[in-house]
Coordinates of C-alpha atoms in Angstrom, one line a residue:
Chain A
M107 CA -89.4 43.1 87.3
L108 CA -91.6 40.9 86.2
F109 CA -90.4 37.8 84.0
S110 CA -92.4 35.3 81.6
L111 CA -91.6 31.7 81.4
I112 CA -92.0 30.6 78.4
L113 CA -92.3 27.1 77.2
P114 CA -89.3 26.3 74.7
K115 CA -89.2 24.5 71.5
L116 CA -87.0 21.2 72.1
N117 CA -87.4 20.1 69.1
E118 CA -87.9 21.5 65.4
H119 CA -90.6 19.9 65.1
M120 CA -92.6 20.2 68.3
R121 CA -96.3 21.8 68.2
S122 CA -97.1 21.5 71.7
A123 CA -96.0 19.8 75.0
R124 CA -98.3 18.5 77.7
I125 CA -97.7 19.7 81.3
E126 CA -96.6 17.1 83.2
I127 CA -96.0 18.0 86.4
I128 CA -95.8 21.6 87.8
Y129 CA -92.7 21.8 91.1
A130 CA -93.2 25.2 92.0
K131 CA -95.9 26.6 94.2
P132 CA -97.3 30.2 93.6
N133 CA -95.5 32.8 95.6
N134 CA -92.7 30.2 96.6
Q135 CA -88.9 31.6 96.1
L136 CA -86.9 29.3 93.7
A137 CA -83.0 29.1 94.4
L138 CA -80.8 28.9 91.4
G139 CA -81.6 25.4 89.0
G140 CA -85.4 25.2 90.9
K141 CA -87.4 22.4 89.5
L142 CA -90.4 24.2 87.6
F143 CA -91.8 21.1 85.7
D144 CA -91.8 18.7 83.6
I145 CA -93.6 18.6 79.8
S146 CA -93.9 15.4 77.1
I147 CA -93.6 16.6 73.7
D148 CA -95.7 14.3 71.5
L149 CA -94.3 14.4 68.0
S150 CA -97.0 13.4 66.5
S151 CA -99.3 15.1 68.4
S152 CA -101.3 17.3 65.3
F153 CA -102.7 13.4 64.0
A154 CA -102.7 10.5 65.5
Q155 CA -100.2 7.7 64.8
N156 CA -99.6 3.6 66.5
C157 CA -96.5 4.8 67.7
P158 CA -96.4 7.9 69.3
P159 CA -92.8 9.7 69.1
I160 CA -92.7 10.9 73.0
S161 CA -90.0 12.7 74.7
Y162 CA -90.0 13.9 78.7
H163 CA -88.0 17.0 79.3
R164 CA -87.3 19.0 82.8
V165 CA -87.3 22.7 82.6
V166 CA -85.8 24.9 85.3
L167 CA -84.7 28.0 86.1
R168 CA -81.0 29.3 85.8
E169 CA -81.5 32.3 88.0
K170 CA -83.4 33.1 91.1
L171 CA -87.0 34.2 90.8
W172 CA -90.3 34.2 92.8
L173 CA -92.6 32.2 91.2
R174 CA -96.0 34.5 91.2
T175 CA -98.8 32.6 89.1
P176 CA -98.5 29.8 86.8
L177 CA -100.6 30.1 83.6
A178 CA -100.6 26.2 82.6
K179 CA -102.5 23.1 84.6
P180 CA -101.1 19.8 84.1
G181 CA -102.5 17.5 81.2
E182 CA -103.0 20.5 79.5
Y183 CA -101.3 21.2 76.1
W184 CA -99.0 24.3 75.1
E185 CA -97.7 26.0 72.0
P186 CA -93.5 26.3 72.2
D187 CA -93.2 30.2 72.8
A188 CA -96.2 30.3 75.0
C189 CA -95.8 32.3 78.6
I190 CA -96.9 29.5 80.8
A191 CA -96.1 31.6 84.3
L192 CA -95.2 34.8 85.4
L193 CA -91.9 34.9 87.7
S194 CA -90.4 38.4 89.3
N195 CA -87.1 38.7 91.2
E196 CA -89.6 40.6 94.0
P197 CA -92.3 38.8 95.8
T198 CA -94.9 42.0 96.1
E199 CA -93.3 43.1 92.2
S200 CA -96.8 43.7 90.7
L201 CA -98.2 41.6 87.9
N202 CA -99.3 44.4 86.2
A203 CA -95.5 45.7 85.3
T204 CA -94.7 45.5 82.1
I205 CA -92.7 42.1 81.3
A206 CA -88.9 42.6 81.6
R207 CA -87.9 39.5 79.6
P208 CA -88.3 36.1 79.5
A209 CA -87.3 34.2 82.7
R210 CA -83.5 32.4 82.1
I211 CA -84.0 28.5 82.2
M212 CA -82.5 25.4 80.9
A213 CA -84.0 22.2 79.5
A214 CA -83.0 18.4 79.9
G215 CA -85.0 15.1 78.4
I216 CA -85.6 12.7 81.5
V217 CA -86.9 9.8 82.1
Y218 CA -90.2 9.3 82.5
H219 CA -91.8 8.5 85.8
P220 CA -94.6 8.0 86.9
E221 CA -95.9 10.8 89.2
M222 CA -96.1 12.6 85.9
W223 CA -100.1 13.5 84.5
S224 CA -100.1 10.9 81.8
G225 CA -98.6 8.1 84.6
T226 CA -101.6 9.3 87.3
H227 CA -104.5 9.6 84.3
A228 CA -103.5 7.0 81.8
Chain B
M219 CA -88.0 -3.2 21.4
N220 CA -86.3 -5.8 22.9
E221 CA -89.2 -7.4 25.2
I222 CA -88.4 -9.7 27.6
P223 CA -91.9 -11.6 28.7
L224 CA -92.0 -12.2 32.4
I225 CA -93.7 -14.9 33.9
L226 CA -94.6 -16.2 37.7
G227 CA -92.9 -19.7 37.3
P228 CA -93.6 -22.4 39.4
L229 CA -95.5 -22.3 43.0
L230 CA -95.8 -25.4 44.1
V231 CA -97.1 -26.8 47.5
P232 CA -97.4 -30.5 47.7
G233 CA -101.2 -31.6 48.2
Y234 CA -102.8 -28.0 47.7
V235 CA -103.8 -26.1 44.3
V236 CA -102.4 -22.2 45.2
K237 CA -104.9 -19.8 43.7
K238 CA -104.3 -16.3 43.2
S239 CA -105.6 -12.4 43.0
G240 CA -105.9 -10.3 40.3
I241 CA -102.1 -8.6 40.5
Y242 CA -101.8 -5.0 42.4
W243 CA -99.4 -3.0 40.5
L244 CA -97.2 -0.7 42.6
Y245 CA -96.2 1.5 39.8
P246 CA -97.3 2.5 36.4
D247 CA -95.9 1.4 33.1
N248 CA -92.8 2.1 31.4
Y249 CA -91.8 2.4 34.8
L250 CA -87.6 2.1 35.3
C251 CA -87.4 -0.7 38.7
R252 CA -84.4 -2.0 39.7
K253 CA -83.2 -5.2 40.3
N254 CA -85.1 -7.3 42.9
Q255 CA -87.1 -3.9 43.3
V256 CA -90.8 -5.1 44.2
V257 CA -93.1 -3.7 41.4
G258 CA -96.7 -5.4 42.2
F259 CA -98.3 -8.3 44.2
C260 CA -101.4 -10.8 44.7
N261 CA -102.9 -12.4 47.8
I262 CA -103.2 -16.2 47.4
S263 CA -105.1 -19.0 48.9
L264 CA -104.2 -22.4 48.9
E265 CA -107.4 -25.4 48.1
A266 CA -106.6 -28.4 49.7
F267 CA -106.5 -31.3 47.0
P268 CA -109.6 -33.7 48.1
D269 CA -107.1 -36.7 49.0
A270 CA -105.3 -34.6 51.1
K271 CA -104.6 -36.2 54.6
G272 CA -105.1 -33.3 57.4
D273 CA -104.0 -29.7 56.9
T274 CA -100.1 -29.9 56.2
S275 CA -99.5 -26.9 54.9
P276 CA -96.6 -24.9 55.6
F277 CA -98.5 -21.7 56.3
A278 CA -100.7 -23.3 59.1
G279 CA -102.5 -20.5 61.1
E280 CA -101.0 -17.5 58.8
A281 CA -104.5 -16.9 57.2
E282 CA -102.7 -13.7 55.5
L283 CA -100.1 -15.1 52.3
Q284 CA -99.2 -12.6 49.7
V285 CA -96.7 -13.3 46.5
A286 CA -94.8 -10.1 45.8
F287 CA -92.9 -10.0 42.4
A288 CA -89.5 -8.3 41.7
S289 CA -87.9 -8.5 38.4
P290 CA -83.7 -10.3 38.6
V291 CA -82.7 -7.4 36.3
A292 CA -83.0 -3.8 36.2
G293 CA -85.6 -1.8 33.0
H294 CA -88.5 -0.4 31.8
L295 CA -91.7 -2.4 32.7
R296 CA -94.7 -2.8 30.2
I297 CA -97.8 -4.2 32.4
D298 CA -100.4 -6.5 31.0
H299 CA -103.3 -4.5 32.6
E300 CA -105.9 -7.7 31.9
T301 CA -103.7 -9.2 35.2
S302 CA -105.2 -6.7 37.3
F303 CA -109.2 -7.9 38.2
G304 CA -110.1 -4.4 40.3
G305 CA -112.6 -4.9 43.3
Y306 CA -112.6 -8.3 45.7
L307 CA -111.2 -10.0 42.3
N308 CA -107.8 -8.5 43.7
F309 CA -108.5 -9.7 46.8
I310 CA -109.8 -13.3 46.8
G311 CA -108.0 -16.2 45.5
A312 CA -110.2 -16.0 41.8
Q313 CA -107.6 -17.7 39.7
I314 CA -105.5 -21.1 39.8
W315 CA -101.7 -20.0 39.8
D316 CA -100.6 -19.6 36.3
A317 CA -96.8 -20.3 35.9
R318 CA -96.2 -19.1 32.4
T319 CA -98.0 -16.6 30.9
P320 CA -96.7 -13.8 30.6
I321 CA -98.2 -10.7 33.1
A322 CA -95.2 -8.0 32.0
Y323 CA -92.3 -7.4 29.8
L324 CA -89.3 -5.6 30.4
T325 CA -87.0 -3.7 28.2
P326 CA -83.7 -4.2 29.7
A327 CA -81.9 -1.0 30.9
G328 CA -79.6 -0.2 28.6
A329 CA -80.7 -2.5 25.7
T330 CA -80.9 -1.2 21.9
G331 CA -82.4 -2.6 18.9
D332 CA -85.3 -3.9 17.5
R333 CA -85.8 -7.6 18.3
P334 CA -88.2 -9.1 20.3
L335 CA -86.9 -11.5 23.1
K336 CA -88.9 -14.7 23.3
N337 CA -87.3 -16.6 25.9
P338 CA -89.3 -15.3 29.6
M339 CA -87.9 -14.7 32.5
E340 CA -89.2 -15.7 35.4
L341 CA -90.2 -12.8 38.5
N342 CA -88.4 -13.4 41.6
L343 CA -91.1 -14.1 44.1
L344 CA -91.4 -12.7 47.3
M345 CA -93.3 -14.9 50.1
L346 CA -95.0 -12.9 52.5
A347 CA -96.7 -14.6 55.3
G348 CA -98.7 -13.0 58.3
K349 CA -100.5 -15.0 61.6
L350 CA -103.3 -12.3 62.4
M351 CA -104.3 -11.1 65.7
T352 CA -108.0 -12.7 65.1
G353 CA -109.5 -13.6 62.1
L354 CA -111.6 -10.1 62.1
A355 CA -108.6 -8.4 61.1
N356 CA -108.2 -9.1 57.7
Y357 CA -108.4 -5.8 55.5
G358 CA -106.8 -7.5 52.9
T359 CA -105.9 -4.6 50.3
S360 CA -102.1 -3.5 50.5
L361 CA -98.9 -5.6 51.4
L362 CA -99.5 -7.8 54.3
P363 CA -102.5 -5.4 55.2
G364 CA -103.9 -6.6 58.5
W365 CA -103.1 -6.6 62.2
H366 CA -100.4 -9.5 62.9
S367 CA -98.9 -11.0 66.0
Y368 CA -96.0 -12.0 63.7
M369 CA -95.4 -11.7 60.1
R370 CA -92.5 -12.5 57.7
A371 CA -91.0 -12.9 54.1
W372 CA -88.2 -14.9 51.8
W373 CA -87.5 -15.1 48.2
K374 CA -88.9 -18.5 46.9
G375 CA -86.1 -19.0 44.9
S376 CA -83.5 -19.4 47.3
A377 CA -81.3 -22.2 46.3
S378 CA -79.6 -22.4 49.9
P379 CA -81.6 -22.7 53.5
P380 CA -82.6 -18.7 54.2
K381 CA -80.8 -17.1 57.3
T382 CA -83.7 -16.4 59.3
L383 CA -83.7 -13.1 61.6
L384 CA -86.3 -12.6 63.9
T385 CA -86.8 -9.2 65.2
L386 CA -88.3 -8.6 68.5
G387 CA -87.3 -4.9 69.1
I388 CA -89.5 -2.0 69.1
C389 CA -89.5 1.1 65.9
D390 CA -86.1 1.0 65.8
A391 CA -85.0 -2.4 65.2
Q392 CA -88.5 -3.0 62.8
G393 CA -88.1 0.1 60.7
P394 CA -84.7 -0.7 59.2
V395 CA -86.2 -4.3 58.3
L396 CA -89.5 -3.8 57.4
G397 CA -88.6 -0.4 55.4
D398 CA -90.9 2.1 53.6
H399 CA -93.7 -0.3 52.4
A400 CA -94.0 -2.2 55.8
A401 CA -93.3 -5.2 53.9
F402 CA -89.7 -6.1 54.0
L403 CA -88.7 -4.9 50.2
E404 CA -86.2 -2.9 51.0
F405 CA -83.9 -5.5 52.7
F406 CA -84.9 -8.4 49.7
E407 CA -83.8 -5.6 47.1
E408 CA -80.4 -5.1 49.5
A409 CA -79.4 -8.8 50.6
D410 CA -77.6 -10.6 48.8
F411 CA -77.9 -13.7 50.1
A412 CA -80.9 -16.1 51.2
C413 CA -82.8 -14.8 54.5
H414 CA -85.9 -15.3 56.0
L415 CA -87.3 -12.2 57.7
V416 CA -89.9 -12.5 60.9
I417 CA -91.1 -9.5 62.6
V418 CA -93.0 -9.8 66.1
P419 CA -95.2 -6.4 66.5
N420 CA -95.1 -4.8 69.6
E421 CA -98.9 -3.7 69.8
L422 CA -99.6 -4.0 73.3
L423 CA -96.3 -5.5 75.9
V424 CA -93.0 -3.8 74.8
P425 CA -90.5 -6.9 74.2
C426 CA -87.7 -5.5 77.0
A427 CA -85.7 -8.3 78.4
P428 CA -87.7 -9.9 81.6
Y429 CA -90.6 -9.7 79.9
L430 CA -88.7 -12.0 76.9
I431 CA -86.9 -14.3 79.8
E432 CA -90.4 -15.5 81.3
Q433 CA -92.2 -15.4 77.9
F434 CA -89.4 -18.2 77.2
F435 CA -89.9 -20.3 80.2
R436 CA -94.3 -19.7 80.6
T437 CA -95.3 -23.3 80.9
E438 CA -99.0 -24.0 80.0
Q439 CA -99.8 -23.9 83.9
D440 CA -98.2 -20.6 84.4
F441 CA -100.1 -19.2 81.7
N442 CA -103.5 -20.4 83.0
L443 CA -103.0 -19.0 86.3
I444 CA -102.3 -15.8 84.0
A445 CA -105.4 -16.5 82.1
D446 CA -107.5 -17.3 85.3
D447 CA -106.0 -13.5 87.1
I448 CA -107.3 -11.1 83.9
R449 CA -110.9 -13.5 83.6
Q450 CA -111.3 -13.0 87.2
N451 CA -110.1 -9.7 87.8
I452 CA -110.3 -7.6 84.5
L453 CA -113.7 -9.7 82.9
H454 CA -115.4 -10.3 86.2
G455 CA -113.6 -7.5 88.3
P456 CA -115.4 -4.6 89.6
V457 CA -115.2 -2.1 86.8
T458 CA -117.8 -2.6 84.1
T459 CA -115.9 -3.8 81.3
T460 CA -116.3 -2.8 77.9
P461 CA -115.6 -4.1 74.3
E462 CA -112.3 -2.1 74.5
D463 CA -111.8 -4.3 77.2
Y464 CA -112.0 -7.4 75.6
F465 CA -109.3 -6.9 72.8
F466 CA -107.2 -5.3 75.4
A467 CA -107.4 -8.6 77.2
G468 CA -107.4 -10.7 74.1
C469 CA -103.9 -8.7 73.0
L470 CA -102.2 -9.3 76.4
L471 CA -103.3 -13.1 76.8
T472 CA -102.1 -13.0 72.8
A473 CA -98.5 -11.5 74.2
L474 CA -97.8 -13.6 76.9
Q475 CA -98.5 -17.1 75.7
D476 CA -95.9 -17.8 72.9
S477 CA -92.3 -17.4 72.7
P478 CA -91.1 -16.6 69.1
V479 CA -88.0 -18.3 69.9
R480 CA -89.2 -21.8 70.4
R481 CA -91.1 -21.3 67.2
T482 CA -90.5 -23.0 63.8
F483 CA -90.8 -21.5 60.5
D484 CA -91.7 -23.5 57.2
I485 CA -91.2 -21.5 54.1
I486 CA -91.6 -22.5 50.4
A487 CA -87.8 -22.5 48.6
K488 CA -87.2 -23.7 44.8
D489 CA -88.2 -27.5 44.9
G490 CA -91.2 -27.7 47.0
Y491 CA -91.3 -26.6 50.4
Q492 CA -88.9 -26.2 53.2
K493 CA -89.6 -27.1 57.2
S494 CA -89.0 -25.6 60.5
L495 CA -86.3 -22.7 60.5
Q496 CA -84.9 -21.4 63.8
P497 CA -83.9 -17.8 63.8
S498 CA -80.6 -17.3 63.2
Y499 CA -80.3 -14.1 64.5
I500 CA -82.8 -12.0 66.7
L501 CA -82.6 -8.3 67.2
L502 CA -83.2 -6.5 69.9
S503 CA -83.9 -2.3 71.0
S504 CA -82.6 -1.4 74.4
N505 CA -84.5 1.3 73.7
A506 CA -87.4 -1.1 75.0
E507 CA -85.7 -1.5 78.7
P508 CA -86.8 0.6 80.9
L509 CA -85.7 1.8 84.7
Q510 CA -89.0 1.2 85.7
I511 CA -90.9 -2.3 85.2
L512 CA -94.6 -3.4 86.1
R513 CA -94.3 -6.7 88.1
H514 CA -97.6 -8.8 88.9
K515 CA -97.8 -8.4 93.2
K516 CA -99.4 -12.2 93.5
L517 CA -97.6 -14.3 89.9
R518 CA -94.7 -12.1 90.0
Y519 CA -94.7 -12.1 85.8
H520 CA -93.2 -8.4 84.4
I521 CA -94.3 -6.2 81.6
R522 CA -94.2 -3.2 80.0
I523 CA -97.2 -1.0 78.2
Y524 CA -95.9 2.5 77.7
P525 CA -99.1 4.9 79.3
F526 CA -99.4 5.9 75.4
R527 CA -100.9 2.5 74.8
I528 CA -103.4 2.5 78.0
E529 CA -104.1 5.6 77.2
Q530 CA -105.4 4.9 73.5
A531 CA -106.7 1.4 74.3
G532 CA -109.4 2.9 76.4
A533 CA -109.9 0.3 78.1
P534 CA -111.7 1.1 81.7
A535 CA -111.3 -2.6 83.6
C536 CA -107.9 -3.5 82.4
R537 CA -106.8 0.4 83.6
A538 CA -108.1 -0.8 87.0
W539 CA -106.2 -3.9 86.6
L540 CA -103.1 -2.4 86.0
N541 CA -103.3 0.1 88.6
Q542 CA -104.4 -2.2 91.6
A543 CA -102.9 -5.6 90.6
F544 CA -98.9 -4.6 89.3
E545 CA -96.1 -2.4 91.5
I546 CA -93.6 -0.7 90.2
V547 CA -89.9 -1.7 90.4
P548 CA -86.8 0.1 89.4
R549 CA -84.3 -1.1 87.2
T550 CA -80.7 -0.1 87.2
I551 CA -78.2 -0.6 84.3
A552 CA -76.9 -3.5 86.2
D553 CA -80.0 -5.3 86.4
I554 CA -80.5 -4.7 82.9
K555 CA -77.1 -6.3 82.2
A556 CA -78.2 -9.5 84.0
D557 CA -81.6 -9.9 82.5
Y558 CA -79.5 -9.7 78.8
I559 CA -77.2 -12.2 80.1
R560 CA -79.9 -14.4 81.6
L561 CA -81.7 -14.0 78.3
L562 CA -78.9 -14.8 76.2
N563 CA -78.3 -17.9 78.5
A564 CA -82.2 -19.2 77.8
F565 CA -82.1 -18.5 74.4
R566 CA -78.6 -19.9 73.8
S567 CA -80.3 -23.2 75.3
H568 CA -82.8 -24.1 72.8
T569 CA -81.3 -22.0 69.6
N570 CA -77.9 -20.9 68.4
A571 CA -78.8 -17.3 67.2
R572 CA -77.2 -14.9 67.6
L573 CA -78.2 -11.8 69.9
I574 CA -77.8 -8.6 67.6
I575 CA -78.6 -5.2 69.9
L576 CA -79.1 -1.6 68.7
N577 CA -78.0 1.1 71.6
Q578 CA -79.6 4.0 72.2
M579 CA -79.2 8.0 71.1
S580 CA -77.0 9.7 73.8
T581 CA -77.2 13.5 73.7
S582 CA -79.2 15.9 71.8
G583 CA -77.8 18.9 70.5
R584 CA -81.2 21.1 72.5
E585 CA -79.6 20.2 75.6
D586 CA -78.1 23.2 77.5
L587 CA -76.9 21.9 81.1
A588 CA -74.7 24.5 82.3
F589 CA -75.4 22.8 85.8
Y590 CA -77.0 18.9 87.4
M591 CA -78.0 20.5 90.3
P592 CA -81.9 20.6 89.5
F593 CA -81.4 16.3 89.0
D594 CA -81.9 14.0 91.4
A595 CA -79.0 11.4 91.8
P596 CA -78.0 8.8 90.3
M597 CA -78.1 10.8 87.3
G598 CA -78.9 7.9 84.8
N599 CA -81.6 7.5 86.6
T600 CA -83.3 10.9 86.1
L601 CA -81.5 12.3 82.6
V602 CA -82.4 10.6 79.6
H603 CA -79.0 10.7 77.9
V604 CA -76.9 10.3 80.8
A605 CA -79.0 6.6 81.4
A606 CA -78.5 6.0 77.3
K607 CA -74.7 6.4 77.7
E608 CA -74.7 4.0 80.2
M609 CA -76.6 1.6 78.8
N610 CA -74.5 2.0 75.6
L611 CA -71.3 1.6 78.0
M612 CA -73.0 -1.5 79.7
L613 CA -73.6 -2.6 76.3
E614 CA -70.4 -2.2 74.8
E615 CA -69.5 -4.2 77.7
L616 CA -71.7 -7.5 77.2
Q617 CA -70.6 -7.4 73.8
T618 CA -66.9 -7.7 74.7
E619 CA -67.9 -10.9 77.4
N620 CA -70.4 -12.8 75.4
D621 CA -71.1 -13.8 71.7
I622 CA -73.3 -11.1 70.6
S623 CA -73.3 -8.1 68.2
V624 CA -73.8 -4.3 69.1
I625 CA -75.2 -1.8 66.3
D626 CA -74.0 1.8 67.3
A627 CA -77.2 3.4 66.4
D628 CA -76.0 6.1 68.9
A629 CA -73.0 6.9 66.2
M630 CA -74.9 6.3 62.8
A631 CA -77.2 9.3 64.3
A632 CA -74.7 11.6 65.7
E633 CA -72.7 11.5 62.1
M634 CA -76.2 11.9 60.4
G635 CA -77.6 14.3 62.4
A636 CA -80.3 13.3 64.7
A637 CA -82.5 16.3 64.6
H638 CA -82.8 15.5 61.0
H639 CA -83.0 11.8 61.1
L640 CA -83.7 10.7 64.7
P641 CA -85.8 13.0 66.2
D642 CA -86.9 12.0 69.1
G643 CA -84.5 9.0 69.3
V644 CA -86.4 6.0 68.7
H645 CA -88.1 6.9 65.0
Q646 CA -85.3 7.0 62.4
S647 CA -85.4 8.8 58.7
G648 CA -85.9 6.2 55.5
L649 CA -81.8 7.4 55.3
M650 CA -81.0 6.2 58.9
Q651 CA -82.9 3.3 58.5
A652 CA -81.0 2.2 55.4
Q653 CA -77.6 2.8 57.5
V654 CA -78.8 0.3 60.3
R655 CA -80.3 -2.0 57.5
A656 CA -77.1 -2.2 56.0
E657 CA -75.4 -2.6 59.2
I658 CA -77.7 -5.6 59.9
L659 CA -76.8 -7.2 56.5
R660 CA -73.5 -6.9 57.0
L661 CA -73.7 -8.9 60.4
M662 CA -75.4 -11.6 58.9
R663 CA -73.7 -11.2 55.9

């Protein structure tokens, strides 16, 4: 079965998130609790602000799946509810198959770390 | 109608003629103003008497001076529109300060009858002063409009010496003090005692404890070493400098140079001006304390700069210098506590000011953590809300062991609903700012 990785809406004011780092490699199996990616959310992203309210979050898997194709890259902005990767429960599942459901994930606020995209490009 | 003429009253600065601009009125005619609500303001300038000896101005270095007006009683306002000249005349000190001519009229709330009141009433004058980061950053057309290295305010009519609150925090501390108009207006409307508020904005460097300690103890010689290093490695370094690099370097040097805790402030009080006020309270944000800090590899001083500031600044030579000259040093909560104690001891060696620290929001209704396996231990180094809880516990200990005050912003946000009132954990709603402000006022009372 094919599963979509949906960017969660982590704040009611969230309009987009920047992909800060992708941990998982394509065609690798991820365990329960596998790290997928870190994102940053700038609540003022629609227009520049002197002190933008930025928070950082890690998204991890709540089930054992294969990462097939990441659709997002570090540094890119994506809207909530967008599909940013495809996963499957079998490594050979066709990527043309119908998406069965969104993958089960959880997210938590994390402390900023310099390996993030904004740390290496600022 | 029972209208009371409102006058400015005297504004005396010995040795100077006070001049004022036309008045900006913040509300229309017939507006029902509250007691001590600022309704208008003007810019002022001081012109030295020809025989004045040197610069004895209480505002030396503060190029931005304004006076805001508030009625001492609530009522409906009728404005004398002749007081607003428009254009540049509402910007420059075009008129000598006139203490006696009415500038507006007030019908007190609930007043009845049709008898004009002859005795004028003096408006309460809120003095506003700002030291500009550069004399080039003077915009002039709103309340405290410039780009400041610090700004401050106090009621001119205070009979007793005011208590000075020095705010060195980030947005969670500055917001409640500055208020919606970014000019301290709500704080002064709500304060029932004489106070003097000073804010040092954090345009570039985040005011965390290591930076504040080093800034406090930095000698002229230390500063010159830093300035030389910046000159050699940014302005004459390997990367071609842009105008943005000069701004960045100038802003950095300004922030590193002087400790505001060592500064004294002069005010114009009821009878002329009073000198040398020192901070009575210093307000800090624990949100300013990072778990990783930048340390200069050679000169060993610490700074914290938000990544977005570096991105916004667009200063390529400074960016290259930051990457090359600094190393990232991890900090534990125990390190932060030790830094706070050093900071407390440093400040106490110079002032009796009491430290007030805002704690951190430590929960999120949006988190759905089922297990902690994906997060590296110790959790306090990875998960923001675990780190915040550890920070808040440390602040509790610090409060118990030392004579400081902690404002429980965490509890306030949880009670009010953080999703609406503290959506990112730092920037509060107006209602939450009012609650934090009430707590600051209670501690200062």
